[in-house]
JSON list of C-alpha atoms in Angstrom, two decimals:
[
{"chain": "A", "resi": 162, "resn": "PRO", "atom": "CA", "xyz": [91.12, 110.35, 85.55]},
{"chain": "A", "resi": 163, "resn": "PRO", "atom": "CA", "xyz": [87.68, 111.01, 86.97]},
{"chain": "A", "resi": 164, "resn": "ARG", "atom": "CA", "xyz": [84.70, 109.73, 85.00]},
{"chain": "A", "resi": 165, "resn": "GLY", "atom": "CA", "xyz": [83.81, 112.03, 82.10]},
{"chain": "A", "resi": 166, "resn": "THR", "atom": "CA", "xyz": [87.22, 113.73, 81.89]},
{"chain": "A", "resi": 167, "resn": "TRP", "atom": "CA", "xyz": [88.17, 115.45, 78.63]},
{"chain": "A", "resi": 168, "resn": "GLY", "atom": "CA", "xyz": [84.64, 116.18, 77.48]},
{"chain": "A", "resi": 169, "resn": "GLY", "atom": "CA", "xyz": [83.29, 112.76, 78.38]},
{"chain": "A", "resi": 170, "resn": "LEU", "atom": "CA", "xyz": [85.82, 110.88, 76.26]},
{"chain": "A", "resi": 171, "resn": "PHE", "atom": "CA", "xyz": [87.23, 109.17, 79.33]},
{"chain": "A", "resi": 172, "resn": "ASN", "atom": "CA", "xyz": [84.53, 106.86, 80.68]},
{"chain": "A", "resi": 173, "resn": "VAL", "atom": "CA", "xyz": [86.11, 103.46, 81.33]},
{"chain": "A", "resi": 174, "resn": "PRO", "atom": "CA", "xyz": [83.62, 100.81, 82.53]},
{"chain": "A", "resi": 175, "resn": "THR", "atom": "CA", "xyz": [83.75, 99.50, 86.10]},
{"chain": "A", "resi": 176, "resn": "PRO", "atom": "CA", "xyz": [82.01, 96.11, 86.05]},
{"chain": "A", "resi": 177, "resn": "GLY", "atom": "CA", "xyz": [81.14, 94.97, 89.57]},
{"chain": "A", "resi": 178, "resn": "ALA", "atom": "CA", "xyz": [82.38, 98.11, 91.32]},
{"chain": "A", "resi": 179, "resn": "GLU", "atom": "CA", "xyz": [79.05, 98.80, 92.99]},
{"chain": "A", "resi": 180, "resn": "ALA", "atom": "CA", "xyz": [78.74, 95.20, 94.20]},
{"chain": "A", "resi": 181, "resn": "LEU", "atom": "CA", "xyz": [82.23, 95.49, 95.71]},
{"chain": "A", "resi": 182, "resn": "GLY", "atom": "CA", "xyz": [81.42, 98.87, 97.26]},
{"chain": "A", "resi": 183, "resn": "LEU", "atom": "CA", "xyz": [84.22, 100.62, 95.36]},
{"chain": "A", "resi": 184, "resn": "THR", "atom": "CA", "xyz": [84.27, 104.07, 93.84]},
{"chain": "A", "resi": 185, "resn": "TYR", "atom": "CA", "xyz": [85.27, 104.57, 90.20]},
{"chain": "A", "resi": 186, "resn": "GLU", "atom": "CA", "xyz": [88.76, 105.66, 91.25]},
{"chain": "A", "resi": 187, "resn": "GLU", "atom": "CA", "xyz": [89.25, 102.85, 93.80]},
{"chain": "A", "resi": 188, "resn": "TYR", "atom": "CA", "xyz": [88.12, 100.22, 91.31]},
{"chain": "A", "resi": 189, "resn": "HIS", "atom": "CA", "xyz": [90.68, 101.25, 88.69]},
{"chain": "A", "resi": 190, "resn": "CYS", "atom": "CA", "xyz": [93.41, 101.69, 91.29]},
{"chain": "A", "resi": 191, "resn": "TYR", "atom": "CA", "xyz": [92.86, 98.17, 92.65]},
{"chain": "A", "resi": 192, "resn": "TRP", "atom": "CA", "xyz": [92.60, 96.32, 89.35]},
{"chain": "A", "resi": 193, "resn": "THR", "atom": "CA", "xyz": [95.70, 97.99, 87.91]},
{"chain": "A", "resi": 194, "resn": "GLY", "atom": "CA", "xyz": [97.62, 97.27, 91.12]},
{"chain": "A", "resi": 195, "resn": "ILE", "atom": "CA", "xyz": [96.61, 93.61, 91.02]},
{"chain": "A", "resi": 196, "resn": "ALA", "atom": "CA", "xyz": [97.48, 93.42, 87.32]},
{"chain": "A", "resi": 197, "resn": "GLU", "atom": "CA", "xyz": [100.91, 95.00, 87.96]},
{"chain": "A", "resi": 198, "resn": "PHE", "atom": "CA", "xyz": [101.65, 92.53, 90.74]},
{"chain": "A", "resi": 199, "resn": "ALA", "atom": "CA", "xyz": [100.45, 89.50, 88.79]},
{"chain": "A", "resi": 200, "resn": "GLY", "atom": "CA", "xyz": [102.24, 90.61, 85.62]},
{"chain": "A", "resi": 201, "resn": "GLY", "atom": "CA", "xyz": [105.48, 91.25, 87.47]},
{"chain": "A", "resi": 202, "resn": "LEU", "atom": "CA", "xyz": [105.27, 87.89, 89.22]},
{"chain": "A", "resi": 203, "resn": "LEU", "atom": "CA", "xyz": [104.57, 86.14, 85.93]},
{"chain": "A", "resi": 204, "resn": "LEU", "atom": "CA", "xyz": [107.49, 87.96, 84.30]},
{"chain": "A", "resi": 205, "resn": "ILE", "atom": "CA", "xyz": [109.86, 86.87, 87.07]},
{"chain": "A", "resi": 206, "resn": "LEU", "atom": "CA", "xyz": [108.61, 83.28, 87.10]},
{"chain": "A", "resi": 207, "resn": "SER", "atom": "CA", "xyz": [108.84, 82.95, 83.31]},
{"chain": "A", "resi": 208, "resn": "GLY", "atom": "CA", "xyz": [112.26, 84.62, 83.31]},
{"chain": "A", "resi": 209, "resn": "TYR", "atom": "CA", "xyz": [113.58, 81.97, 85.70]},
{"chain": "A", "resi": 210, "resn": "GLY", "atom": "CA", "xyz": [111.83, 79.19, 83.78]},
{"chain": "A", "resi": 211, "resn": "LEU", "atom": "CA", "xyz": [109.52, 78.34, 86.70]},
{"chain": "A", "resi": 212, "resn": "VAL", "atom": "CA", "xyz": [106.42, 78.61, 84.49]},
{"chain": "A", "resi": 213, "resn": "ASP", "atom": "CA", "xyz": [106.24, 77.28, 80.96]},
{"chain": "A", "resi": 214, "resn": "ILE", "atom": "CA", "xyz": [105.39, 80.47, 79.09]},
{"chain": "A", "resi": 215, "resn": "PRO", "atom": "CA", "xyz": [107.73, 82.69, 77.10]},
{"chain": "A", "resi": 216, "resn": "VAL", "atom": "CA", "xyz": [108.90, 85.92, 78.74]},
{"chain": "A", "resi": 217, "resn": "GLU", "atom": "CA", "xyz": [107.45, 87.82, 75.79]},
{"chain": "A", "resi": 218, "resn": "ILE", "atom": "CA", "xyz": [103.87, 87.21, 76.95]},
{"chain": "A", "resi": 219, "resn": "PRO", "atom": "CA", "xyz": [104.02, 88.82, 80.43]},
{"chain": "A", "resi": 220, "resn": "ALA", "atom": "CA", "xyz": [106.26, 91.57, 79.04]},
{"chain": "A", "resi": 221, "resn": "ALA", "atom": "CA", "xyz": [103.69, 92.38, 76.34]},
{"chain": "A", "resi": 222, "resn": "LEU", "atom": "CA", "xyz": [100.84, 92.31, 78.89]},
{"chain": "A", "resi": 223, "resn": "LEU", "atom": "CA", "xyz": [102.73, 94.65, 81.23]},
{"chain": "A", "resi": 224, "resn": "GLY", "atom": "CA", "xyz": [103.47, 96.94, 78.28]},
{"chain": "A", "resi": 225, "resn": "LEU", "atom": "CA", "xyz": [99.76, 97.06, 77.46]},
{"chain": "A", "resi": 226, "resn": "LEU", "atom": "CA", "xyz": [99.02, 97.86, 81.10]},
{"chain": "A", "resi": 227, "resn": "VAL", "atom": "CA", "xyz": [101.46, 100.78, 81.03]},
{"chain": "A", "resi": 228, "resn": "VAL", "atom": "CA", "xyz": [99.72, 102.06, 77.89]},
{"chain": "A", "resi": 229, "resn": "ALA", "atom": "CA", "xyz": [96.33, 101.63, 79.59]},
{"chain": "A", "resi": 230, "resn": "VAL", "atom": "CA", "xyz": [97.31, 103.78, 82.58]},
{"chain": "A", "resi": 231, "resn": "THR", "atom": "CA", "xyz": [98.95, 106.47, 80.46]},
{"chain": "A", "resi": 232, "resn": "PRO", "atom": "CA", "xyz": [95.79, 108.66, 80.37]},
{"chain": "A", "resi": 233, "resn": "ALA", "atom": "CA", "xyz": [95.70, 108.64, 84.19]},
{"chain": "A", "resi": 234, "resn": "ASN", "atom": "CA", "xyz": [99.34, 109.72, 84.36]},
{"chain": "A", "resi": 235, "resn": "ILE", "atom": "CA", "xyz": [98.76, 112.47, 81.79]},
{"chain": "A", "resi": 236, "resn": "TYR", "atom": "CA", "xyz": [95.75, 113.65, 83.81]},
{"chain": "A", "resi": 237, "resn": "MET", "atom": "CA", "xyz": [97.87, 113.72, 86.99]},
{"chain": "A", "resi": 238, "resn": "PHE", "atom": "CA", "xyz": [100.45, 115.87, 85.21]},
{"chain": "A", "resi": 239, "resn": "THR", "atom": "CA", "xyz": [98.02, 118.29, 83.57]},
{"chain": "A", "resi": 240, "resn": "HIS", "atom": "CA", "xyz": [95.93, 118.73, 86.73]},
{"chain": "A", "resi": 241, "resn": "ASP", "atom": "CA", "xyz": [98.71, 118.34, 89.37]},
{"chain": "A", "resi": 242, "resn": "VAL", "atom": "CA", "xyz": [96.69, 115.65, 91.14]},
{"chain": "A", "resi": 243, "resn": "GLU", "atom": "CA", "xyz": [97.90, 114.27, 94.46]},
{"chain": "A", "resi": 244, "resn": "MET", "atom": "CA", "xyz": [97.87, 110.52, 95.08]},
{"chain": "A", "resi": 245, "resn": "GLY", "atom": "CA", "xyz": [95.82, 110.59, 98.30]},
{"chain": "A", "resi": 246, "resn": "GLU", "atom": "CA", "xyz": [96.09, 110.89, 102.05]},
{"chain": "A", "resi": 247, "resn": "GLY", "atom": "CA", "xyz": [99.41, 109.88, 103.54]},
{"chain": "A", "resi": 248, "resn": "VAL", "atom": "CA", "xyz": [101.25, 110.03, 100.21]},
{"chain": "A", "resi": 249, "resn": "PRO", "atom": "CA", "xyz": [103.65, 112.96, 99.82]},
{"chain": "A", "resi": 250, "resn": "PRO", "atom": "CA", "xyz": [102.72, 115.28, 96.95]},
{"chain": "A", "resi": 251, "resn": "ILE", "atom": "CA", "xyz": [104.66, 114.98, 93.71]},
{"chain": "A", "resi": 252, "resn": "PRO", "atom": "CA", "xyz": [106.61, 118.19, 93.07]},
{"chain": "A", "resi": 253, "resn": "TYR", "atom": "CA", "xyz": [105.14, 120.02, 90.08]},
{"chain": "A", "resi": 254, "resn": "PRO", "atom": "CA", "xyz": [106.24, 119.88, 87.28]},
{"chain": "A", "resi": 255, "resn": "TRP", "atom": "CA", "xyz": [109.50, 117.92, 87.65]},
{"chain": "A", "resi": 256, "resn": "GLY", "atom": "CA", "xyz": [108.08, 115.09, 89.73]},
{"chain": "A", "resi": 257, "resn": "HIS", "atom": "CA", "xyz": [105.51, 114.43, 87.03]},
{"chain": "A", "resi": 258, "resn": "VAL", "atom": "CA", "xyz": [108.16, 114.70, 84.33]},
{"chain": "A", "resi": 259, "resn": "GLY", "atom": "CA", "xyz": [110.16, 112.06, 86.23]},
{"chain": "A", "resi": 260, "resn": "ARG", "atom": "CA", "xyz": [107.09, 109.79, 86.26]},
{"chain": "A", "resi": 261, "resn": "GLY", "atom": "CA", "xyz": [106.72, 110.30, 82.50]},
{"chain": "A", "resi": 262, "resn": "VAL", "atom": "CA", "xyz": [110.36, 109.40, 81.88]},
{"chain": "A", "resi": 263, "resn": "ALA", "atom": "CA", "xyz": [110.01, 106.31, 84.10]},
{"chain": "A", "resi": 264, "resn": "GLN", "atom": "CA", "xyz": [106.94, 105.30, 82.10]},
{"chain": "A", "resi": 265, "resn": "MET", "atom": "CA", "xyz": [108.86, 105.65, 78.83]},
{"chain": "A", "resi": 266, "resn": "VAL", "atom": "CA", "xyz": [111.70, 103.52, 80.23]},
{"chain": "A", "resi": 267, "resn": "LEU", "atom": "CA", "xyz": [109.19, 100.84, 81.28]},
{"chain": "A", "resi": 268, "resn": "LEU", "atom": "CA", "xyz": [107.58, 100.85, 77.83]},
{"chain": "A", "resi": 269, "resn": "ALA", "atom": "CA", "xyz": [110.98, 100.52, 76.16]},
{"chain": "A", "resi": 270, "resn": "LEU", "atom": "CA", "xyz": [111.98, 97.69, 78.51]},
{"chain": "A", "resi": 271, "resn": "PHE", "atom": "CA", "xyz": [108.75, 95.76, 78.00]},
{"chain": "A", "resi": 272, "resn": "TRP", "atom": "CA", "xyz": [108.97, 96.31, 74.24]},
{"chain": "A", "resi": 273, "resn": "LYS", "atom": "CA", "xyz": [112.53, 94.96, 74.23]},
{"chain": "A", "resi": 274, "resn": "LEU", "atom": "CA", "xyz": [111.43, 91.89, 76.19]},
{"chain": "A", "resi": 275, "resn": "ALA", "atom": "CA", "xyz": [108.23, 91.33, 74.20]},
{"chain": "A", "resi": 276, "resn": "VAL", "atom": "CA", "xyz": [109.57, 91.69, 70.67]},
{"chain": "A", "resi": 277, "resn": "PRO", "atom": "CA", "xyz": [112.23, 89.07, 69.91]}
]
């Protein structure tokens, strides 16, 4: 969500964003995308035994990432926000409901993998 959303309660820091020339929104979009990619790669590599860490660790980290982006997804639903230029709009409300269900499935999957 934009800085200051929900009466100023949503004001996540953006360390280094100005030095990188990124807006608040771009900064959070990029770091979460990088974290999703790295977490998914780590989950795959640990699942196949190619790295010596238990699957529970990347699964727990990806679960925490899903929880961290939940406010942004709630904001998109409550304000019918579009993703940006070139991205087709999500049909309101059912497209957002589908995203919410997918998020719950991801949380359940990561929980199942993270908690032995």
